[in-house]
Each structure stands twice: as C-alpha cells, then as structure tokens.
Amino acid sequence: MNQLDLPRTSTPVNISGPELGRRRIEEVIAEGRNGARRVFRYVMENQPTDRLVNAEKLSFEAKDKRIHVFAPELEEEKIHRNALGQMAERVSLPMAYINTLESKGGWGLELLAENLTTLFTHHPSRALMRTVNGEVRGFLSDKYRRLDSAPFIEAFIKACGDVDALPYRGYTSDTKVSIQAIIPRVYEPVKNEYMAYGVTFENSDFGNGAMQVQFFLLRLQCLNGMIGESNMRHVHLGKRLEEVDFSKKTQDLNVRTILSAMQDVVRGQLSEERINAMQALINKAYAEKLTDDHRSNVLESLKRSMTKGEIEKMTAKFNEPDVELLPPGNNMWRLSQALSWLAGEEEDTERKLELQKQAGKLLLSN
C-alpha cells in the first residue's frame, strides 16, 4: 500500500497513474478553499434569531401558498418545511396527512392551518423557535442545546490545519451545513486505485441532525466520495432553556468542551493507524469476489434507506463496463463506489450526504 506526498509544484499536462491522482488532488483543494469560505459566509449571513414561545398561544394561517405562524408580540413568519415537520411531530399530526392537504392547494392549506391552531391550543408547552429572514426553520424543544455552526466550523478548519488537511468541498442547505477536508497526499490501497483521505464536519442549527465529525474517502479517478462512521457525535439536547440562557457567555461555555474535543477527534481520524486500517479494508473489498447471493442480500438491505429508483440506477451503473467512473471487478469495492457515484449525481445537498454515508456503511460492512 503506497503513499505519495503531494508536491507543491504544478503537475505536467500529459499524466497517468500517480500523477493523475496528484493533479486531481491539487484541483479539488484549489476549489475547496473557495467552497469552505462560501459555507462559512453562508452560516454567518444566516444566523438564527431565537425565541422561547408558549406553543398554546400560536396561531396559523394559510397565505401566499405557505403556512404562516403568529405568536403574541412577534411578527408573522413563514414556516420552513423542516420546522413544519417538527411542529407536526409536537402535536402528533401525521406528515402524510399534511402532504395530502398541501397537495389540495388553497382549501387544503387553510384546513391545515386550522388544524395546527386547534391542536396547539390544546397542547400547552414551550418551544424554541429559530428564525432566519422571517422564516421559521426550527421549532425545537426548550431543552435544545444550541451548538451553532459558526464556531465549530472555525474550530474544525483549525483542527484540520494542525494535521495538514485542507478543505475539499462545502455543502449548504436551508437547515444543514457540511465541510469536507482531505490530506494532500495520494494513497494507492490497490494497484491503480488512487485515494485521498480526510474528515467531514456536519451540523444543523435547526434540529435537522446531530453535529458529527466523520472519516471521509475520495477516489481520485472519478472524485466519488464516501463518508465513514462518526467518531464525534453531539445531539442538541441539554438542560431546559430559560431566558437567562440566551446570553452569548452562556452559549460559549456550553460549546467550549466540544471545541476542545474536536481537535483530538480530527487528529485521531487522520492518524496513520486509522488510514492504514482503511487501506486494508479497501484492499479486502477489492480482492474478494462478490457472489450473486451476497450482492442480492446487500441490495435488499439498502431498501431500508434508498428508493427503488436509486437502487436501480446504482445497479445499472455497477453492471456497465465502465472502469473509469468505477473500479474494475465484481467486488464490494465496485459496488460501494457505484453507490458513491450515485451520491455524486444527486443534486439535493442533504440527500447527497446521506448517500455518501450509505456508501461508507456499505464498505465498512464488508
């Protein structure tokens, strides 16, 4: 298993083999710097406004093809799909019913607003409402621990820099952000398979998942990426919020321990021991032939996390003779890369990340 240090000089135009990996890694890192900046700028420009509200005093109205919420002494605000799902869960209103009403247009939305108002009136409780630009993006428990992304992104990038990892790519959605960083070295776990390894940071300021730091793999021939298991996972639950808890000082104290731990986690994820273990896993997944029964069992297990269309598209790609976008052979490495390729084709940011995680789980299950 070979490791090739990335030179800081430009690579020649006519390239093959390891030089291809070197050139690709230079390209993605150059692009990644801008991507990381965009993510951080997005986070800073979309800082949530927090309010503790009495849920039973909320009222809802259908307006401009959206559901809006009203609260005493607060301005009218639109409701994001993420927050609407959290509100529905609070009052045990099935999302399937909400989807049906939304599909009916005007009268369906009016009925949905009426249902929400009535249900919340009879559901006394407190909630943390997180709003950005007049839109409620999070409707959360008053035990929600605010691990906001901005300081953690800064800490993550610094921790990556301490082990010579550089930003590779950043993702943003209305409710989630992610940054991936890689070590600027080319690895060759098996002949002619060139890889880069790194870590990925993911967080939601709006209750759409826990904060996580995970191992990341990037196949340099085609830039298929996959995410491994999480070695750092913090859910956003803590003590019950009171008005005094909204101070910046209190929030800084809540995150200080996690910021310190992140450096240790990143260093551990990118240790030579960890990378060598992943090299061995890829080698094993490449060397072992995939039997028909094993492949069928794997595809059956994926039905719990993937749609029928996704599995069919992934399977069709696996069966093609393509040995550029996917590695050669009838093996688990090619199958996991087919799923990683599918993630790369996905336009929706959150679904892309989920499919990358599924690809990582598939490799680790081997």
Short mmCIF file of C-alpha atoms in Angstrom, two decimals:
data_model
loop_
_atom_site.label_atom_id
_atom_site.label_comp_id
_atom_site.label_asym_id
_atom_site.label_seq_id
_atom_site.Cartn_x
_atom_site.Cartn_y
_atom_site.Cartn_z
CA MET A 1 0.00 0.00 0.00
CA ASN A 2 1.69 3.12 -1.25
CA GLN A 3 1.53 6.70 -0.03
CA LEU A 4 2.64 9.56 -2.28
CA ASP A 5 3.24 13.03 -0.85
CA LEU A 6 1.63 15.78 -2.90
CA PRO A 7 4.25 18.15 -4.33
CA ARG A 8 3.59 21.86 -4.07
CA THR A 9 4.63 22.43 -7.72
CA SER A 10 2.35 22.23 -10.77
CA THR A 11 1.88 18.84 -12.48
CA PRO A 12 2.58 18.15 -16.16
CA VAL A 13 -0.22 18.12 -18.73
CA ASN A 14 0.47 14.60 -20.01
CA ILE A 15 -0.15 12.47 -16.96
CA SER A 16 -1.01 8.93 -15.98
CA GLY A 17 -1.02 6.74 -12.90
CA PRO A 18 0.03 8.50 -9.68
CA GLU A 19 0.38 11.80 -11.50
CA LEU A 20 -3.34 11.71 -12.25
CA GLY A 21 -4.03 11.48 -8.53
CA ARG A 22 -1.66 14.34 -7.79
CA ARG A 23 -3.29 16.58 -10.36
CA ARG A 24 -6.80 15.77 -9.20
CA ILE A 25 -5.99 16.44 -5.60
CA GLU A 26 -4.45 19.81 -6.45
CA GLU A 27 -7.57 20.74 -8.40
CA VAL A 28 -10.06 19.79 -5.70
CA ILE A 29 -8.09 21.55 -2.96
CA ALA A 30 -7.88 24.73 -5.03
CA GLU A 31 -11.65 24.62 -5.48
CA GLY A 32 -12.22 23.58 -1.89
CA ARG A 33 -10.76 26.70 -0.36
CA ASN A 34 -13.48 28.77 -2.00
CA GLY A 35 -16.13 26.22 -1.04
CA ALA A 36 -15.19 26.39 2.64
CA ARG A 37 -15.30 30.18 2.54
CA ARG A 38 -18.77 30.08 0.97
CA VAL A 39 -20.04 27.76 3.70
CA PHE A 40 -18.68 29.98 6.47
CA ARG A 41 -20.06 33.11 4.80
CA TYR A 42 -23.45 31.43 4.40
CA VAL A 43 -23.51 30.49 8.09
CA MET A 44 -22.55 33.99 9.21
CA GLU A 45 -25.19 35.58 6.97
CA ASN A 46 -27.92 33.23 8.19
CA GLN A 47 -27.57 33.37 11.97
CA PRO A 48 -30.87 32.35 13.59
CA THR A 49 -32.94 34.56 15.83
CA ASP A 50 -34.09 32.63 18.92
CA ARG A 51 -37.37 32.98 20.78
CA LEU A 52 -38.94 30.91 23.54
CA VAL A 53 -42.67 30.68 22.81
CA ASN A 54 -45.72 29.24 24.53
CA ALA A 55 -46.99 26.75 21.97
CA GLU A 56 -50.63 27.03 23.04
CA LYS A 57 -50.63 30.73 22.09
CA LEU A 58 -49.55 30.15 18.50
CA SER A 59 -51.94 30.58 15.61
CA PHE A 60 -51.53 29.62 11.96
CA GLU A 61 -52.75 30.97 8.66
CA ALA A 62 -52.52 29.94 5.00
CA LYS A 63 -51.01 32.76 2.97
CA ASP A 64 -49.14 33.01 -0.34
CA LYS A 65 -49.24 29.20 -0.75
CA ARG A 66 -47.43 28.75 2.57
CA ILE A 67 -48.34 28.21 6.21
CA HIS A 68 -47.52 31.22 8.41
CA VAL A 69 -47.32 31.33 12.19
CA PHE A 70 -48.31 34.11 14.61
CA ALA A 71 -47.31 34.49 18.23
CA PRO A 72 -48.04 37.22 20.78
CA GLU A 73 -45.66 40.18 20.42
CA LEU A 74 -43.94 38.51 17.44
CA GLU A 75 -44.14 39.29 13.75
CA GLU A 76 -45.87 36.96 11.31
CA GLU A 77 -43.38 34.42 9.92
CA LYS A 78 -43.33 31.81 7.18
CA ILE A 79 -42.72 28.19 8.18
CA HIS A 80 -39.95 26.16 6.54
CA ARG A 81 -40.65 22.53 5.69
CA ASN A 82 -38.20 21.38 8.38
CA ALA A 83 -39.99 23.39 11.09
CA LEU A 84 -43.40 22.29 9.82
CA GLY A 85 -42.37 18.67 10.33
CA GLN A 86 -41.19 19.46 13.85
CA MET A 87 -44.48 21.23 14.63
CA ALA A 88 -46.42 18.27 13.29
CA GLU A 89 -44.44 15.89 15.47
CA ARG A 90 -45.10 18.09 18.52
CA VAL A 91 -48.88 17.66 18.16
CA SER A 92 -48.81 14.12 16.65
CA LEU A 93 -50.09 15.27 13.27
CA PRO A 94 -49.01 12.74 10.59
CA MET A 95 -46.86 14.16 7.80
CA ALA A 96 -48.76 12.03 5.30
CA TYR A 97 -51.91 13.98 6.21
CA ILE A 98 -50.03 17.28 5.88
CA ASN A 99 -48.72 16.25 2.46
CA THR A 100 -52.26 15.41 1.34
CA LEU A 101 -53.64 18.76 2.49
CA GLU A 102 -50.77 20.67 0.87
CA SER A 103 -51.44 18.91 -2.44
CA LYS A 104 -55.04 20.21 -2.44
CA GLY A 105 -53.95 23.84 -2.74
CA GLY A 106 -55.82 26.74 -1.13
CA TRP A 107 -58.54 24.99 0.83
CA GLY A 108 -56.13 22.23 1.93
CA LEU A 109 -53.69 24.76 3.33
CA GLU A 110 -56.50 26.58 5.12
CA LEU A 111 -57.63 23.34 6.73
CA LEU A 112 -54.03 22.55 7.72
CA ALA A 113 -53.66 25.99 9.35
CA GLU A 114 -56.93 25.48 11.24
CA ASN A 115 -55.82 22.02 12.42
CA LEU A 116 -52.48 23.33 13.66
CA THR A 117 -54.07 26.24 15.53
CA THR A 118 -56.59 23.96 17.25
CA LEU A 119 -54.06 21.27 18.14
CA PHE A 120 -51.54 23.73 19.58
CA THR A 121 -54.26 25.47 21.60
CA HIS A 122 -54.77 22.15 23.40
CA HIS A 123 -51.07 21.37 23.71
CA PRO A 124 -49.57 23.65 26.38
CA SER A 125 -45.80 23.56 26.22
CA ARG A 126 -42.80 25.73 25.46
CA ALA A 127 -40.68 25.65 22.34
CA LEU A 128 -37.55 27.25 20.95
CA MET A 129 -38.37 28.89 17.62
CA ARG A 130 -35.34 29.58 15.40
CA THR A 131 -35.95 32.07 12.58
CA VAL A 132 -33.87 33.29 9.64
CA ASN A 133 -35.01 36.19 7.45
CA GLY A 134 -38.63 35.95 8.50
CA GLU A 135 -38.83 32.16 8.11
CA VAL A 136 -39.13 29.68 10.98
CA ARG A 137 -36.59 26.97 10.16
CA GLY A 138 -36.53 25.21 13.52
CA PHE A 139 -39.28 24.51 16.06
CA LEU A 140 -37.48 22.75 18.86
CA SER A 141 -37.63 21.54 22.41
CA ASP A 142 -36.85 24.03 25.15
CA LYS A 143 -34.09 21.54 26.04
CA TYR A 144 -32.43 22.12 22.69
CA ARG A 145 -28.72 22.82 23.11
CA ARG A 146 -27.63 25.44 20.60
CA LEU A 147 -24.43 24.09 19.04
CA ASP A 148 -24.41 26.72 16.31
CA SER A 149 -22.22 26.03 13.30
CA ALA A 150 -20.05 29.15 13.08
CA PRO A 151 -17.60 28.48 15.97
CA PHE A 152 -17.45 24.78 15.16
CA ILE A 153 -16.57 25.39 11.50
CA GLU A 154 -13.72 27.64 12.63
CA ALA A 155 -12.52 25.01 15.10
CA PHE A 156 -12.85 22.22 12.53
CA ILE A 157 -10.79 24.06 9.90
CA LYS A 158 -8.13 24.90 12.51
CA ALA A 159 -8.02 21.28 13.70
CA CYS A 160 -7.66 20.12 10.10
CA GLY A 161 -4.83 22.58 9.56
CA ASP A 162 -3.00 21.15 12.56
CA VAL A 163 -2.74 17.78 10.74
CA ASP A 164 -2.16 19.31 7.27
CA ALA A 165 -5.67 18.57 5.99
CA LEU A 166 -7.18 21.16 3.65
CA PRO A 167 -10.82 21.97 2.79
CA TYR A 168 -12.05 19.98 -0.19
CA ARG A 169 -15.74 20.78 -0.51
CA GLY A 170 -18.55 22.56 1.31
CA TYR A 171 -22.29 21.98 1.27
CA THR A 172 -25.16 24.16 2.46
CA SER A 173 -28.90 23.77 2.66
CA ASP A 174 -31.52 25.81 4.49
CA THR A 175 -31.07 23.67 7.59
CA LYS A 176 -27.70 21.91 7.36
CA VAL A 177 -24.04 22.64 6.54
CA SER A 178 -21.09 20.36 5.87
CA ILE A 179 -17.39 20.81 5.11
CA GLN A 180 -15.07 18.05 3.91
CA ALA A 181 -11.28 18.26 4.21
CA ILE A 182 -8.58 15.94 2.85
CA ILE A 183 -4.89 15.32 3.46
CA PRO A 184 -2.95 16.44 0.34
CA ARG A 185 -1.44 13.01 -0.30
CA VAL A 186 -2.27 10.32 -2.81
CA TYR A 187 -2.68 6.78 -1.48
CA GLU A 188 -2.81 3.56 -3.50
CA PRO A 189 -4.53 0.81 -1.47
CA VAL A 190 -4.55 -1.46 -4.53
CA LYS A 191 -2.76 -1.11 -7.87
CA ASN A 192 -4.10 1.81 -9.94
CA GLU A 193 -6.66 2.83 -7.32
CA TYR A 194 -5.71 6.32 -6.10
CA MET A 195 -7.34 7.65 -2.96
CA ALA A 196 -7.32 10.66 -0.67
CA TYR A 197 -8.49 10.53 2.94
CA GLY A 198 -9.93 13.18 5.18
CA VAL A 199 -12.71 14.17 7.55
CA THR A 200 -16.12 15.75 7.19
CA PHE A 201 -17.94 18.10 9.57
CA GLU A 202 -21.73 18.27 9.56
CA ASN A 203 -24.17 20.25 11.68
CA SER A 204 -27.67 21.64 11.71
CA ASP A 205 -28.64 24.77 13.61
CA PHE A 206 -32.29 23.80 13.21
CA GLY A 207 -32.65 20.29 14.61
CA ASN A 208 -32.05 18.53 11.30
CA GLY A 209 -29.45 16.11 12.67
CA ALA A 210 -26.65 15.98 15.22
CA MET A 211 -23.25 17.61 14.93
CA GLN A 212 -20.80 15.00 13.60
CA VAL A 213 -17.17 14.58 12.59
CA GLN A 214 -16.63 11.56 10.34
CA PHE A 215 -13.91 9.90 8.28
CA PHE A 216 -14.02 10.68 4.55
CA LEU A 217 -12.72 8.83 1.48
CA LEU A 218 -12.27 10.28 -2.01
CA ARG A 219 -11.49 8.16 -5.09
CA LEU A 220 -9.36 10.49 -7.21
CA GLN A 221 -10.00 8.94 -10.63
CA CYS A 222 -13.64 10.00 -10.58
CA LEU A 223 -13.98 12.08 -7.38
CA ASN A 224 -16.51 9.66 -5.89
CA GLY A 225 -16.69 10.35 -2.17
CA MET A 226 -17.98 8.36 0.80
CA ILE A 227 -18.36 9.07 4.49
CA GLY A 228 -17.38 6.59 7.19
CA GLU A 229 -18.68 6.17 10.72
CA SER A 230 -18.87 9.07 13.16
CA ASN A 231 -16.26 9.32 15.91
CA MET A 232 -17.75 12.52 17.28
CA ARG A 233 -21.48 12.96 17.59
CA HIS A 234 -23.24 15.52 19.77
CA VAL A 235 -27.02 15.74 19.85
CA HIS A 236 -28.57 19.12 20.57
CA LEU A 237 -30.12 18.28 23.92
CA GLY A 238 -29.25 19.73 27.29
CA LYS A 239 -30.89 21.46 30.22
CA ARG A 240 -34.22 23.24 29.88
CA LEU A 241 -33.78 26.73 28.45
CA GLU A 242 -34.67 29.82 30.42
CA GLU A 243 -34.50 33.42 29.31
CA VAL A 244 -31.14 33.83 31.06
CA ASP A 245 -29.69 31.02 28.92
CA PHE A 246 -29.77 33.15 25.78
CA SER A 247 -26.63 35.12 26.66
CA LYS A 248 -23.55 34.70 24.46
CA LYS A 249 -21.45 33.98 27.54
CA THR A 250 -23.63 31.02 28.49
CA GLN A 251 -23.60 29.70 24.94
CA ASP A 252 -19.80 29.98 24.77
CA LEU A 253 -19.50 27.92 27.96
CA ASN A 254 -21.77 25.24 26.50
CA VAL A 255 -19.55 24.68 23.47
CA ARG A 256 -16.05 25.11 24.92
CA THR A 257 -15.58 21.45 25.85
CA ILE A 258 -16.78 20.27 22.45
CA LEU A 259 -14.45 22.65 20.63
CA SER A 260 -11.54 21.20 22.58
CA ALA A 261 -12.58 17.64 21.83
CA MET A 262 -12.89 18.29 18.11
CA GLN A 263 -9.13 18.73 17.72
CA ASP A 264 -8.48 15.32 19.27
CA VAL A 265 -11.14 13.67 17.11
CA VAL A 266 -9.80 15.11 13.85
CA ARG A 267 -6.25 14.09 14.77
CA GLY A 268 -7.42 10.57 15.60
CA GLN A 269 -9.46 10.20 12.43
CA LEU A 270 -6.47 11.15 10.27
CA SER A 271 -3.81 9.17 12.13
CA GLU A 272 -1.64 6.80 10.10
CA GLU A 273 -3.12 3.90 12.05
CA ARG A 274 -6.65 4.89 11.03
CA ILE A 275 -5.67 5.45 7.39
CA ASN A 276 -3.81 2.13 7.21
CA ALA A 277 -6.88 0.35 8.54
CA MET A 278 -8.98 1.94 5.79
CA GLN A 279 -6.36 0.99 3.19
CA ALA A 280 -6.61 -2.63 4.32
CA LEU A 281 -10.41 -2.53 4.20
CA ILE A 282 -10.40 -1.23 0.61
CA ASN A 283 -7.86 -3.90 -0.34
CA LYS A 284 -10.08 -6.60 1.13
CA ALA A 285 -13.22 -5.21 -0.56
CA TYR A 286 -11.37 -5.15 -3.88
CA ALA A 287 -9.88 -8.65 -3.59
CA GLU A 288 -13.00 -10.60 -2.62
CA LYS A 289 -15.34 -11.59 -5.44
CA LEU A 290 -18.97 -10.64 -4.87
CA THR A 291 -21.26 -13.66 -5.16
CA ASP A 292 -24.78 -13.34 -6.55
CA ASP A 293 -26.30 -14.18 -3.16
CA HIS A 294 -24.15 -11.64 -1.33
CA ARG A 295 -24.97 -8.94 -3.85
CA SER A 296 -28.70 -9.71 -3.61
CA ASN A 297 -28.57 -9.53 0.19
CA VAL A 298 -26.75 -6.19 0.08
CA LEU A 299 -29.26 -4.69 -2.35
CA GLU A 300 -32.12 -5.98 -0.21
CA SER A 301 -30.64 -4.31 2.88
CA LEU A 302 -30.37 -0.99 1.01
CA LYS A 303 -34.14 -0.87 0.54
CA ARG A 304 -34.43 0.46 4.10
CA SER A 305 -32.52 3.64 3.21
CA MET A 306 -32.85 4.04 -0.57
CA THR A 307 -35.68 4.31 -3.08
CA LYS A 308 -36.35 1.69 -5.72
CA GLY A 309 -35.24 4.15 -8.41
CA GLU A 310 -31.95 4.85 -6.63
CA ILE A 311 -31.15 1.15 -6.27
CA GLU A 312 -31.98 0.51 -9.92
CA LYS A 313 -29.77 3.38 -11.07
CA MET A 314 -26.90 2.22 -8.85
CA THR A 315 -27.25 -1.39 -10.06
CA ALA A 316 -27.31 -0.34 -13.71
CA LYS A 317 -24.09 1.62 -13.19
CA PHE A 318 -22.45 -1.34 -11.46
CA ASN A 319 -23.35 -3.60 -14.41
CA GLU A 320 -21.91 -1.25 -17.04
CA PRO A 321 -18.42 -1.98 -18.43
CA ASP A 322 -17.23 1.43 -17.13
CA VAL A 323 -13.85 1.16 -15.38
CA GLU A 324 -13.14 4.88 -15.11
CA LEU A 325 -16.02 6.19 -13.00
CA LEU A 326 -15.98 2.86 -11.13
CA PRO A 327 -13.13 0.49 -10.26
CA PRO A 328 -12.95 -2.80 -12.21
CA GLY A 329 -14.16 -6.16 -10.97
CA ASN A 330 -17.17 -7.85 -9.44
CA ASN A 331 -16.45 -6.90 -5.84
CA MET A 332 -17.73 -4.91 -2.88
CA TRP A 333 -15.36 -2.04 -3.64
CA ARG A 334 -17.01 -1.51 -7.04
CA LEU A 335 -20.49 -1.85 -5.52
CA SER A 336 -19.75 0.72 -2.79
CA GLN A 337 -18.29 3.02 -5.44
CA ALA A 338 -21.46 2.63 -7.53
CA LEU A 339 -23.37 3.99 -4.54
CA SER A 340 -20.79 6.74 -4.09
CA TRP A 341 -21.17 7.62 -7.79
CA LEU A 342 -24.94 7.85 -7.27
CA ALA A 343 -24.32 10.32 -4.42
CA GLY A 344 -22.25 12.44 -6.79
CA GLU A 345 -25.14 12.54 -9.27
CA GLU A 346 -27.61 13.74 -6.61
CA GLU A 347 -28.42 17.46 -6.72
CA ASP A 348 -30.12 17.72 -3.33
CA THR A 349 -27.43 18.54 -0.77
CA GLU A 350 -28.86 16.59 2.14
CA ARG A 351 -29.63 13.51 0.06
CA LYS A 352 -26.12 13.62 -1.41
CA LEU A 353 -24.61 13.50 2.10
CA GLU A 354 -26.93 10.67 3.13
CA LEU A 355 -25.95 8.59 0.10
CA GLN A 356 -22.26 9.20 0.80
CA LYS A 357 -22.87 7.87 4.31
CA GLN A 358 -24.66 4.82 2.91
CA ALA A 359 -21.68 4.18 0.63
CA GLY A 360 -19.37 4.33 3.64
CA LYS A 361 -21.58 1.92 5.60
CA LEU A 362 -21.59 -0.47 2.65
CA LEU A 363 -17.79 -0.55 2.57
CA LEU A 364 -17.49 -0.89 6.34
CA SER A 365 -19.99 -3.79 6.35
CA ASN A 366 -17.67 -5.87 4.19
#
